DNA sequence: TTAGGAAATCGTAACGTTACGATTGCAGCG
DNA sequence: CGCTGCAATCGTAACGTTACGATTTCCTAA
């Protein structure tokens, strides 16, 4: 209930002076500042979001646009540490984080328009970038600060945080080759998105360098839940020339694949070699011999917010980009040659 | 950029009339309503959140206060479908959902005070209830609508959504007894919170009814990540009189326990019987014989938002409470007698 | 023809904040 | 003693919206 007017009345000061005192304005006498702060503290004054937003245009809210799965099954656990990292980072600097979920039915551009119109955020985080993503132009035109999670092939400069999916897929494929695999299956999360495209590119590069043919039937697209992954991999195992290596999209894809293997009495590391992305370190606890690559998604979330706040503070500054490489679990050798294992933040 | 003033100017109307027309006020002529809406639509008008909030006090924002893990490891995957359910439900009715994360260092009451002062939400969802939770009194005093996820022993009426933890733990314990277990280990997530207390109560009731003694050393408290769960269960297995049954707190606790078992060459369903809570259905895909109880957390999130919106619309109405029971995976028999397996929503 | 009244529209104020220019009080100086 | 200049404080307006009462328009009935 406490507002500037009440504090001003209590101290027989003007609202203006109180407002200035609370932000240590140099125009107001130090002893007055102290008195004001004492009262503000006592009555538990916190500036009203909306009054301030209306006047300054700043809302102290950041919005993350996240795709939500509508199926019964989860498909991406990494979103949880990502959200945690973002909310904590935002809170540290006085921002609050709002989650705007989009469903597969939504038109991404149209729902973004709505979001922009409501002017309820100082900045946006957008994810699931697609090739030539139209949202980037829209956001640049509107002049609202934003950071994307994932790069895309758009002819414009914008800040992003990305995962070096191409390199990771390349390394993963070479690891499998190092175990002697020649027929390597690849799980891709969503057909159109930029992350999957990058993974595919890394896979293709590794295969081409090794002179191995690419069998399209070994490349799986789709939202891999545990169930669909199990069904997909089971189908591959049932074929006349089954894969001997598999690169999983994430921990849930892995669980599905392991399930399919188990049903056939096959073992990872013996019958089929597996490398997986796993940002929750869940696969470390499975009794299975698997190569694991993980990224600290909370750090990614942190970085996204950090870049966004930089952008808000300095909208015309140079565009920062960060690439996360993550690391393969130590103790494993990559095939032909070593790959770097340290987490690199490249500006 | 579009606001009421611009629309009014374009149509040579007053701002008041435009405002009324847009919400189908009976005072304004139908043809005017049509003209106004046409223009509003064309320029993509969306009411400014803050202007409206300042005037009406309604922000169209709901805030969920969620504890965030600060360790490297996840400890509660169920939060993800919960968040998904809440954001989707909120969006359906025009609300947006803001996530306010608290860390273990935070004073729950103090950070709640801050949150209330900022008046940035029309209602709150709070979680991780503790015995005699002081936040309830604070919220009731402030008169802000809220719904808790979890009941607690406070002498006041408030709306909540809860999981019937006591019954679930009771049933789980009896299931293990049905497999012949007499020494049953119990994993509890957080010592003080209400959910763990209820689980403990269900466990104790089942043990008492069966005339079995309770060994405190078999009851584990703490934030069970995969690692800590593995360490804890390993210690139990190493003891002179190890447990033959285990009720896990969640899927991650399960993975840790399975890891501990695997290292000793033991098998679930043979050497130790395991029942677990698993709201992600992850354990179904593990090659292990485990009893699984799951709850549709997205539905829980949905319900939380629904009750909160009811509360906002009707702050003085009767207090609604919902209890989720979830279900054990079908095909398994409980020990001495059957337990109900259907999901029951009890008002 | 005009008073009465309903229908439609308008003007003003207010929510809480901040920006900006105006005003006050006072010490120092010629 | 009056003026200048600075430090401290104040007053007003505005952000976009809505509530409420005032005002205009226009139709109907005496």
XYZ file of C-alpha atoms (C1' of nucleotides) in Angstrom:
754
model
C 0.000 0.000 0.000
C 2.959 2.275 0.527
C 3.641 4.786 -2.227
C 5.667 7.902 -2.765
C 2.834 10.165 -1.790
C 2.504 8.613 1.633
C 6.187 8.777 2.352
C 6.240 12.390 1.207
C 3.299 13.242 3.467
C 4.899 11.596 6.454
C 8.073 13.621 6.015
C 6.402 16.809 4.807
C 8.353 16.579 1.610
C 7.293 16.673 -2.002
C 6.804 13.507 -3.978
C 9.545 14.666 -6.320
C 12.124 14.914 -3.578
C 11.237 11.513 -2.236
C 11.498 9.987 -5.678
C 14.898 11.574 -6.190
C 16.115 10.661 -2.728
C 15.324 7.010 -3.274
C 17.556 6.855 -6.282
C 20.322 8.875 -4.622
C 19.802 11.925 -6.784
C 22.627 14.430 -6.258
C 20.154 17.288 -5.921
C 18.821 16.203 -2.568
C 20.521 16.752 0.749
C 22.267 13.671 2.176
C 20.444 13.930 5.468
C 17.126 14.062 3.609
C 18.113 11.009 1.599
C 18.777 9.183 4.831
C 15.447 10.194 6.352
C 13.561 9.172 3.227
C 15.274 5.834 3.016
C 14.611 5.141 6.638
C 10.892 5.652 6.206
C 10.779 3.811 2.892
C 12.452 0.892 4.516
C 10.147 0.940 7.492
C 6.956 0.930 5.471
C 8.403 -1.586 3.023
C 8.175 0.636 0.002
C 8.756 -1.001 -3.374
C 8.168 1.088 -6.490
C 4.991 0.212 -8.307
C 5.860 -1.575 -11.504
C 3.126 -0.091 -13.556
C 3.454 3.498 -12.528
C 7.102 3.377 -13.387
C 6.549 1.443 -16.595
C 3.976 3.922 -17.763
C 6.241 6.862 -17.176
C 9.567 5.479 -18.284
C 8.532 2.799 -20.731
C 10.706 0.372 -18.818
C 8.903 -2.567 -17.332
C 11.763 -4.410 -15.634
C 10.315 -7.540 -17.136
C 11.968 -9.840 -19.627
C 9.961 -12.349 -21.582
C 11.202 -15.702 -22.783
C 9.252 -17.237 -25.622
C 9.448 -20.976 -25.182
C 7.823 -23.765 -27.142
C 5.754 -25.985 -24.903
C 5.135 -29.605 -25.602
C 1.486 -30.411 -25.678
C 1.867 -34.145 -25.686
C 1.724 -36.147 -22.507
C 5.395 -36.831 -22.652
C 8.225 -34.470 -22.078
C 10.592 -34.060 -24.936
C 13.210 -31.667 -23.700
C 14.449 -31.722 -20.147
C 17.118 -29.143 -20.888
C 14.440 -26.495 -20.749
C 14.275 -26.802 -16.979
C 17.842 -25.736 -16.176
C 17.521 -23.141 -18.910
C 14.510 -21.612 -17.180
C 16.221 -21.813 -13.820
C 19.302 -20.062 -15.131
C 17.236 -17.339 -16.744
C 15.021 -16.599 -13.770
C 17.912 -16.476 -11.350
C 19.987 -14.232 -13.580
C 17.054 -11.922 -14.161
C 16.271 -11.666 -10.483
C 19.830 -10.792 -9.583
C 19.569 -7.613 -11.574
C 16.065 -6.674 -10.519
C 14.280 -7.973 -13.561
C 11.511 -10.473 -13.474
C 11.125 -13.151 -16.071
C 7.890 -13.935 -17.773
C 7.424 -17.146 -19.690
C 5.400 -16.962 -22.845
C 4.642 -20.424 -24.094
C 3.850 -21.153 -27.678
C 2.150 -24.271 -28.852
C 2.836 -25.963 -32.159
C -0.446 -24.516 -33.468
C 0.638 -20.939 -32.953
C 1.793 -18.790 -35.804
C 5.169 -17.675 -34.426
C 5.107 -14.303 -36.149
C 1.548 -13.485 -35.246
C 1.934 -14.342 -31.578
C 5.128 -12.322 -31.509
C 3.229 -9.330 -32.885
C 0.741 -9.596 -30.062
C 3.498 -9.835 -27.539
C 5.200 -6.733 -28.893
C 2.019 -4.715 -28.970
C 1.325 -5.260 -25.294
C 4.682 -3.615 -24.545
C 4.932 -5.690 -21.427
C 8.608 -6.530 -21.646
C 11.819 -4.584 -21.968
C 13.381 -7.370 -23.926
C 12.755 -10.790 -25.392
C 14.487 -14.119 -25.523
C 13.408 -16.206 -28.457
C 14.247 -19.827 -29.103
C 13.757 -22.575 -31.662
C 15.144 -20.532 -34.519
C 14.282 -21.670 -38.001
C 16.039 -20.994 -41.247
C 15.464 -17.397 -42.358
C 13.474 -16.814 -39.205
C 10.991 -13.988 -39.928
C 10.823 -13.001 -36.270
C 14.264 -11.413 -36.416
C 13.248 -8.836 -38.987
C 10.097 -8.114 -37.030
C 12.011 -7.549 -33.818
C 14.673 -5.423 -35.466
C 12.015 -3.300 -37.129
C 10.274 -2.751 -33.835
C 13.551 -1.847 -32.226
C 12.951 -3.980 -29.168
C 16.009 -5.548 -27.562
C 16.205 -9.279 -27.986
C 18.589 -12.195 -27.868
C 18.041 -15.420 -29.697
C 18.919 -18.841 -28.445
C 20.326 -20.226 -31.646
C 21.709 -18.602 -34.747
C 20.021 -18.590 -38.073
C 20.815 -17.589 -41.625
C 19.353 -14.120 -41.693
C 21.083 -11.183 -43.291
C 21.234 -9.048 -40.182
C 23.279 -8.621 -37.051
C 21.666 -9.681 -33.802
C 22.907 -10.968 -30.479
C 22.643 -14.655 -29.858
C 23.711 -17.451 -27.622
C 24.130 -20.707 -29.399
C 25.377 -24.181 -28.951
C 27.988 -25.333 -31.382
C 25.742 -28.064 -32.633
C 27.631 -28.654 -35.831
C 30.920 -29.242 -34.080
C 29.328 -31.381 -31.410
C 27.615 -33.584 -33.974
C 30.831 -33.771 -35.933
C 32.763 -34.851 -32.859
C 30.070 -37.294 -31.844
C 30.077 -38.893 -35.267
C 33.857 -39.207 -35.223
C 33.733 -40.773 -31.801
C 31.422 -43.422 -33.130
C 33.711 -43.938 -36.096
C 36.563 -44.344 -33.665
C 34.698 -47.308 -32.206
C 34.544 -48.805 -35.658
C 31.028 -47.738 -36.624
C 30.319 -47.206 -40.294
C 26.543 -47.156 -40.297
C 25.638 -44.369 -37.910
C 22.097 -43.343 -37.052
C 21.306 -39.739 -36.175
C 18.430 -38.417 -34.139
C 17.286 -34.870 -34.924
C 14.751 -33.118 -32.772
C 12.761 -30.940 -35.132
C 13.039 -31.033 -38.865
C 13.052 -27.336 -39.599
C 14.922 -25.789 -36.744
C 18.384 -24.408 -36.952
C 19.877 -26.610 -34.250
C 18.913 -29.781 -36.064
C 20.186 -28.415 -39.355
C 23.548 -27.711 -37.725
C 23.726 -31.168 -36.233
C 22.955 -32.696 -39.592
C 25.706 -30.626 -41.178
C 28.277 -31.783 -38.644
C 27.215 -35.367 -39.145
C 27.443 -35.065 -42.917
C 30.852 -33.453 -42.737
C 32.231 -36.209 -40.561
C 30.774 -38.894 -42.786
C 32.081 -37.235 -45.941
C 35.580 -36.822 -44.508
C 35.646 -40.483 -43.646
C 34.382 -41.388 -47.079
C 31.276 -43.029 -45.655
C 27.975 -42.974 -47.542
C 24.969 -41.289 -45.985
C 21.885 -43.411 -45.660
C 18.846 -41.143 -45.304
C 16.918 -43.915 -43.638
C 19.272 -43.683 -40.657
C 18.414 -40.044 -40.034
C 15.391 -39.546 -37.825
C 13.437 -36.297 -37.676
C 10.709 -35.441 -35.253
C 9.901 -34.692 -31.682
C 11.634 -37.534 -29.976
C 9.893 -38.464 -26.837
C 10.939 -41.650 -25.132
C 8.214 -43.543 -26.899
C 8.763 -42.287 -30.403
C 12.488 -42.721 -30.048
C 12.050 -46.327 -28.972
C 9.751 -47.012 -31.905
C 12.065 -45.313 -34.368
C 15.186 -47.099 -33.222
C 13.409 -50.415 -33.029
C 12.487 -49.986 -36.670
C 16.112 -49.347 -37.567
C 17.293 -52.362 -35.610
C 14.766 -54.517 -37.394
C 16.039 -53.532 -40.833
C 18.221 -55.776 -42.925
C 21.277 -53.635 -42.395
C 20.931 -52.101 -38.934
C 23.108 -49.261 -37.659
C 26.088 -49.976 -35.446
C 26.279 -46.453 -34.072
C 23.735 -43.930 -32.813
C 23.895 -40.272 -31.932
C 20.937 -39.357 -29.736
C 19.324 -35.931 -29.601
C 18.960 -35.830 -25.838
C 18.502 -37.890 -22.712
C 14.958 -38.861 -23.478
C 15.844 -39.983 -26.978
C 18.554 -42.035 -25.369
C 16.179 -43.700 -22.930
C 13.916 -44.681 -25.788
C 16.797 -46.090 -27.781
C 18.073 -48.059 -24.796
C 14.605 -49.433 -24.312
C 14.540 -50.619 -27.919
C 17.950 -52.210 -27.511
C 17.005 -53.920 -24.275
C 13.955 -55.513 -25.792
C 16.190 -57.178 -28.365
C 18.780 -58.250 -25.849
C 21.343 -55.906 -27.349
C 23.819 -53.896 -25.334
C 25.214 -50.442 -25.880
C 28.986 -50.468 -26.189
C 28.937 -54.031 -27.454
C 26.308 -54.365 -30.187
C 25.689 -50.711 -30.883
C 27.770 -47.723 -29.890
C 25.899 -44.740 -28.584
C 26.767 -41.106 -28.081
C 24.174 -38.766 -26.688
C 23.535 -35.184 -25.804
C 22.558 -35.023 -22.158
C 22.315 -31.722 -20.371
C 20.912 -33.177 -17.199
C 23.723 -35.742 -16.684
C 21.020 -38.308 -16.348
C 22.723 -40.834 -18.593
C 25.731 -40.995 -16.309
C 23.578 -42.912 -13.893
C 22.404 -45.475 -16.369
C 24.128 -48.817 -16.255
C 25.214 -48.488 -19.859
C 28.360 -47.730 -21.757
C 27.521 -44.502 -23.522
C 29.403 -41.456 -24.707
C 27.873 -38.348 -23.225
C 28.126 -34.732 -24.226
C 26.702 -32.149 -21.902
C 26.255 -28.417 -21.686
C 25.529 -26.356 -18.624
C 22.113 -25.101 -19.628
C 21.760 -22.961 -16.521
C 24.860 -21.102 -17.691
C 23.288 -20.740 -21.111
C 20.204 -19.227 -19.509
C 22.374 -16.912 -17.476
C 24.230 -15.780 -20.565
C 21.026 -15.157 -22.484
C 19.792 -12.810 -19.801
C 23.171 -11.145 -19.483
C 23.316 -10.381 -23.187
C 19.744 -9.179 -23.179
C 20.404 -6.783 -20.330
C 23.508 -5.507 -22.107
C 21.390 -4.923 -25.134
C 18.764 -3.040 -23.173
C 21.384 -0.886 -21.504
C 23.107 -0.192 -24.786
C 20.760 -0.798 -27.728
C 23.156 0.552 -30.323
C 26.283 -1.158 -29.082
C 28.027 -3.899 -30.956
C 26.243 -7.204 -31.203
C 27.578 -9.826 -28.833
C 27.397 -13.495 -29.614
C 28.327 -16.433 -27.443
C 28.922 -19.992 -28.446
C 28.761 -22.832 -25.959
C 30.676 -25.962 -26.793
C 30.039 -28.026 -23.712
C 32.122 -31.112 -23.160
C 32.224 -34.812 -23.641
C 32.524 -36.786 -20.481
C 36.151 -37.093 -19.587
C 37.891 -40.436 -19.833
C 36.675 -41.156 -23.303
C 38.815 -41.046 -26.361
C 37.628 -39.601 -29.581
C 38.345 -41.611 -32.670
C 41.015 -40.461 -35.098
C 42.153 -37.514 -33.033
C 41.423 -35.684 -29.826
C 38.745 -33.045 -29.585
C 38.828 -30.156 -27.173
C 36.900 -30.803 -24.040
C 36.914 -27.472 -22.283
C 33.943 -25.202 -22.373
C 34.793 -22.303 -24.601
C 33.009 -18.995 -24.559
C 33.831 -17.257 -27.781
C 32.860 -13.599 -28.109
C 2.687 2.327 -30.977
C -1.063 2.262 -31.373
C -3.038 3.611 -28.458
C -6.547 4.774 -27.734
C -5.706 8.383 -28.436
C -4.589 7.612 -31.966
C -7.631 5.540 -32.754
C -9.836 8.268 -31.344
C -8.118 10.919 -33.437
C -8.467 8.889 -36.597
C -12.201 8.491 -36.064
C -12.785 11.925 -34.558
C -14.093 10.292 -31.429
C -13.176 10.738 -27.820
C -10.816 8.387 -26.088
C -13.610 7.450 -23.727
C -15.885 6.278 -26.498
C -13.149 4.242 -28.091
C -12.324 2.615 -24.778
C -15.950 1.736 -24.233
C -16.467 0.538 -27.776
C -13.590 -1.886 -27.514
C -15.175 -3.622 -24.587
C -18.643 -3.599 -26.144
C -20.037 -1.061 -23.731
C -23.817 -0.754 -24.082
C -23.575 3.038 -24.134
C -21.985 3.243 -27.530
C -23.801 2.905 -30.834
C -23.344 -0.469 -32.558
C -22.157 1.127 -35.762
C -19.547 3.105 -33.839
C -18.418 -0.066 -32.122
C -17.921 -1.637 -35.521
C -15.951 1.319 -36.850
C -13.735 1.427 -33.786
C -13.037 -2.263 -33.876
C -12.202 -2.113 -37.541
C -9.562 0.536 -36.973
C -8.235 -1.115 -33.823
C -7.821 -4.311 -35.718
C -6.135 -2.619 -38.632
C -3.533 -0.848 -36.532
C -3.050 -3.905 -34.340
C -4.146 -2.261 -31.134
C -3.493 -4.148 -27.928
C -4.224 -2.407 -24.625
C -1.121 -1.285 -22.806
C -0.647 -3.455 -19.781
C 0.670 -0.786 -17.553
C -1.805 1.912 -18.311
C -4.579 -0.482 -17.558
C -2.880 -1.902 -14.492
C -2.330 1.531 -13.059
C -5.935 2.481 -13.454
C -7.685 -0.743 -12.585
C -5.162 -2.420 -10.360
C -5.428 -5.527 -12.513
C -2.250 -6.611 -14.172
C -3.347 -9.720 -16.003
C -0.230 -11.345 -14.685
C -0.011 -14.321 -12.378
C 3.170 -15.113 -10.528
C 4.341 -18.556 -9.558
C 6.876 -18.686 -6.768
C 9.086 -21.674 -7.414
C 12.144 -22.903 -5.590
C 15.094 -23.208 -7.906
C 17.888 -25.658 -7.403
C 21.214 -23.993 -7.291
C 23.276 -27.130 -7.483
C 24.615 -28.420 -10.773
C 22.189 -31.253 -10.742
C 18.496 -31.182 -11.229
C 16.457 -32.515 -8.405
C 12.901 -32.242 -9.574
C 11.904 -32.856 -13.147
C 8.210 -32.584 -12.338
C 8.608 -28.826 -12.262
C 8.860 -28.754 -16.028
C 5.401 -30.145 -16.855
C 4.067 -28.083 -13.969
C 5.396 -24.898 -15.542
C 4.137 -25.962 -18.948
C 0.678 -26.615 -17.603
C 0.566 -23.308 -15.788
C 1.774 -21.161 -18.673
C -0.584 -22.756 -21.141
C -3.580 -22.444 -18.833
C -2.751 -18.835 -18.071
C -2.370 -17.936 -21.699
C -5.707 -19.464 -22.599
C -7.476 -16.928 -20.443
C -5.376 -13.931 -21.371
C -3.111 -13.979 -18.353
C 0.609 -14.162 -18.534
C 2.652 -16.143 -16.104
C 5.702 -14.815 -14.382
C 8.119 -17.119 -12.641
C 9.645 -15.884 -9.429
C 12.448 -18.144 -8.368
C 13.578 -18.412 -4.824
C 16.892 -19.830 -3.781
C 17.498 -21.750 -0.570
C 19.158 -18.619 0.872
C 16.036 -16.520 0.528
C 13.851 -15.746 3.461
C 10.491 -16.939 2.098
C 8.459 -14.375 4.001
C 10.685 -11.440 3.227
C 10.865 -12.151 -0.500
C 7.099 -12.607 -0.512
C 6.707 -9.172 1.054
C 8.749 -7.645 -1.713
C 6.714 -9.437 -4.310
C 3.466 -8.185 -2.826
C 4.664 -4.614 -2.582
C 5.488 -4.429 -6.264
C 1.839 -5.210 -6.981
C 2.885 -6.788 -10.208
C 0.564 -9.771 -10.104
C -3.157 -10.291 -9.729
C -2.570 -13.547 -7.963
C 0.095 -15.875 -6.695
C 0.861 -19.564 -6.799
C 3.073 -20.658 -3.962
C 4.713 -24.037 -3.533
C 6.862 -25.991 -1.104
C 4.570 -25.445 1.818
C 6.028 -25.965 5.244
C 4.302 -26.744 8.486
C 2.497 -23.666 9.810
C 3.609 -21.775 6.739
C 3.752 -18.065 7.666
C 3.195 -16.997 4.085
C -0.464 -17.949 4.247
C -1.250 -15.451 6.967
C 0.699 -12.783 5.128
C -1.208 -13.387 1.922
C -4.571 -13.518 3.630
C -3.826 -10.278 5.461
C -2.875 -8.560 2.242
C -6.021 -9.862 0.635
C -4.278 -10.943 -2.533
C -5.710 -14.007 -4.281
C -3.475 -17.039 -4.089
C -3.501 -20.796 -4.419
C -0.998 -23.054 -2.765
C 0.450 -26.188 -4.217
C 0.309 -28.311 -1.119
C -1.738 -28.109 2.034
C -0.377 -27.220 5.383
C -1.539 -27.146 8.983
C -2.611 -23.560 9.276
C -5.772 -22.465 10.987
C -7.275 -20.726 8.000
C -9.199 -21.523 4.856
C -7.336 -21.134 1.594
C -7.571 -22.731 -1.823
C -5.025 -25.379 -2.654
C -4.152 -28.099 -5.056
C -2.374 -30.975 -3.467
C -1.151 -34.431 -4.124
C -2.389 -37.101 -1.809
C 1.113 -37.853 -0.658
C 0.097 -39.680 2.467
C -2.111 -42.131 0.625
C 0.431 -42.623 -2.131
C 3.198 -43.371 0.346
C 0.866 -45.678 2.245
C 0.001 -47.565 -0.917
C 3.614 -47.684 -2.028
C 4.694 -49.114 1.310
C 1.970 -51.732 1.182
C 2.968 -52.677 -2.324
C 6.474 -53.332 -1.114
C 5.100 -55.345 1.795
C 3.116 -57.323 -0.709
C 6.401 -58.341 -2.291
C 7.539 -59.584 1.062
C 9.595 -56.604 2.163
C 9.881 -55.939 5.881
C 12.771 -53.502 5.938
C 11.648 -50.660 3.728
C 13.723 -47.563 2.965
C 12.027 -44.249 2.316
C 13.353 -41.294 0.402
C 12.009 -37.881 1.405
C 12.802 -34.797 -0.601
C 13.003 -31.998 1.911
C 12.910 -32.472 5.623
C 10.585 -29.680 6.574
C 8.144 -29.492 3.761
C 4.587 -30.620 3.962
C 4.773 -33.117 1.112
C 7.552 -35.056 2.788
C 5.773 -34.978 6.115
C 2.703 -36.480 4.484
C 4.710 -39.196 2.807
C 6.352 -40.045 6.079
C 2.958 -40.282 7.730
C 1.653 -42.671 5.085
C 4.751 -44.792 5.427
C 4.484 -44.900 9.200
C 0.814 -45.795 9.046
C 1.448 -48.702 6.699
C 4.320 -49.968 8.814
C 2.330 -49.675 12.005
C -0.659 -51.479 10.558
C 1.600 -54.316 9.490
C 3.227 -54.358 12.899
C 6.632 -53.610 11.442
C 9.194 -51.580 13.382
C 10.411 -48.276 11.977
C 14.124 -47.940 11.589
C 15.043 -44.246 11.405
C 18.250 -45.083 9.608
C 16.205 -46.239 6.628
C 14.540 -42.863 6.202
C 16.511 -40.434 4.072
C 15.951 -36.690 4.144
C 17.468 -34.159 1.820
C 17.552 -32.883 -1.672
C 17.977 -36.076 -3.578
C 19.848 -35.511 -6.757
C 21.007 -38.546 -8.627
C 24.363 -38.369 -6.932
C 23.223 -37.948 -3.376
C 20.607 -40.623 -3.820
C 23.215 -43.064 -5.081
C 25.482 -42.297 -2.153
C 22.671 -42.584 0.362
C 21.357 -45.892 -0.937
C 24.825 -47.295 -1.287
C 25.381 -46.599 2.388
C 22.168 -48.422 3.252
C 23.116 -51.408 1.114
C 26.487 -51.560 2.813
C 24.954 -51.787 6.264
C 24.749 -55.005 8.216
C 21.003 -55.267 7.768
C 20.230 -53.707 4.390
C 16.711 -52.815 3.232
C 14.813 -55.116 0.932
C 12.403 -52.467 -0.247
C 12.723 -48.837 -1.322
C 10.257 -46.062 -1.998
C 11.914 -43.364 -4.093
C 10.997 -39.694 -4.005
C 11.135 -39.188 -7.758
C 12.725 -40.327 -10.986
C 16.101 -38.845 -10.200
C 16.209 -40.462 -6.798
C 15.363 -43.694 -8.565
C 18.212 -43.344 -11.047
C 20.647 -42.792 -8.210
C 19.365 -45.824 -6.339
C 19.550 -47.996 -9.450
C 23.086 -46.828 -9.950
C 23.985 -47.893 -6.420
C 22.340 -51.265 -6.975
C 24.087 -51.796 -10.295
C 27.498 -51.185 -8.794
C 26.872 -54.042 -6.370
C 25.502 -56.368 -8.988
C 22.065 -56.259 -7.416
C 18.834 -56.174 -9.349
C 15.565 -54.424 -8.619
C 12.678 -56.833 -8.395
C 15.008 -59.614 -7.333
C 17.299 -58.373 -4.572
C 15.489 -55.215 -3.663
C 11.958 -54.159 -4.517
C 11.488 -50.594 -5.621
C 8.501 -48.331 -5.941
C 8.961 -44.804 -7.155
C 7.178 -41.569 -7.847
C 7.757 -40.643 -11.469
C 5.823 -37.850 -13.055
C 7.758 -37.910 -16.284
C 7.204 -41.636 -16.985
C 10.896 -41.902 -17.426
C 11.238 -45.037 -15.361
C 8.988 -46.935 -17.696
C 11.809 -46.921 -20.163
C 14.387 -48.295 -17.817
C 15.174 -51.982 -18.114
C 14.204 -52.578 -14.534
C 11.351 -54.110 -12.635
C 9.966 -51.179 -10.691
C 6.597 -50.085 -9.387
C 5.768 -46.639 -10.674
C 3.308 -44.037 -9.467
C 2.728 -41.025 -11.631
C 0.706 -37.855 -11.639
C -0.100 -35.632 -14.564
C 1.768 -32.555 -13.437
C 0.632 -30.502 -16.420
C -2.924 -31.092 -15.216
C -1.879 -30.004 -11.748
C -0.463 -26.792 -13.196
C -3.665 -26.269 -15.131
C -5.743 -26.730 -12.024
C -3.627 -24.325 -10.004
C -4.190 -21.591 -12.538
C -7.875 -22.406 -12.813
C -8.410 -22.118 -9.073
C -6.392 -18.933 -8.943
C -8.451 -17.336 -11.668
C -11.644 -18.404 -9.899
C -10.308 -16.777 -6.785
C -9.502 -13.548 -8.589
C -12.928 -13.440 -10.171
C -14.616 -14.194 -6.886
C -12.382 -13.337 -3.934
C -15.029 -13.961 -1.331
C -16.411 -17.178 -2.731
C -15.995 -20.504 -1.065
C -12.513 -21.931 -0.959
C -11.921 -24.692 -3.496
C -9.444 -27.454 -2.921
C -8.358 -30.210 -5.266
C -6.549 -33.398 -4.470
C -4.680 -35.357 -7.112
C -4.168 -39.013 -6.477
C -2.409 -40.059 -9.641
C -2.089 -43.728 -10.386
C 0.188 -46.668 -10.080
C 1.113 -48.239 -13.358
C -1.516 -50.797 -14.240
C -0.747 -54.472 -14.149
C 0.735 -54.437 -10.727
C -0.934 -55.875 -7.684
C -0.827 -54.233 -4.343
C -0.093 -56.441 -1.387
C -2.803 -57.344 1.113
C -5.614 -55.667 -0.733
C -6.357 -53.627 -3.846
C -5.932 -49.884 -3.965
C -7.844 -47.611 -6.258
C -5.932 -46.634 -9.328
C -8.075 -44.027 -11.003
C -7.219 -40.375 -10.838
C -9.687 -38.753 -8.537
C -10.415 -35.061 -8.340
C -12.032 -34.418 -5.028
C -13.528 -31.008 -4.444
C -43.642 23.962 -31.418
C -41.238 22.556 -27.687
C -40.432 20.095 -23.274
C -38.856 15.756 -21.816
C -36.064 12.010 -21.939
C -33.335 8.455 -23.796
C -29.302 7.500 -26.587
C -24.804 8.626 -27.745
C -20.730 10.933 -26.938
C -17.515 13.850 -24.426
C -14.368 15.897 -20.623
C -12.059 15.505 -16.470
C -9.745 13.198 -13.029
C -7.158 9.670 -11.267
C -3.879 5.445 -10.711
C 2.008 6.003 -9.246
C 5.786 7.297 -11.245
C 9.484 10.419 -13.246
C 11.330 14.547 -16.091
C 11.905 19.160 -16.230
C 11.673 23.663 -15.185
C 10.473 26.857 -11.390
C 11.047 28.474 -6.862
C 12.869 29.171 -2.342
C 16.500 30.047 1.080
C 20.871 31.418 2.205
C 25.757 32.506 2.148
C 29.204 35.429 0.027
C 30.544 39.417 -2.312
C 30.915 44.168 -4.017
C 22.419 46.688 1.736
C 21.305 44.551 -2.533
C 22.802 41.323 -5.931
C 24.658 36.845 -7.606
C 24.973 32.052 -7.503
C 24.315 27.760 -5.639
C 22.044 24.153 -2.946
C 17.777 22.245 -1.838
C 13.183 21.564 -2.645
C 8.789 22.047 -5.029
C 5.003 22.028 -8.763
C 3.290 20.611 -13.004
C 2.724 17.650 -16.662
C 2.751 13.428 -18.775
C 2.754 8.148 -19.739
C -2.271 5.063 -21.334
C -5.992 3.602 -19.355
C -10.760 3.666 -17.206
C -14.648 5.561 -14.062
C -17.912 8.821 -13.531
C -20.481 12.570 -14.249
C -21.544 16.141 -17.766
C -23.039 17.299 -22.159
C -24.837 16.998 -26.646
C -27.941 15.023 -30.052
C -32.100 13.509 -31.571
C -36.522 11.388 -31.291
C -41.082 11.393 -29.278
C -45.170 13.108 -27.290
C -48.013 16.767 -25.317
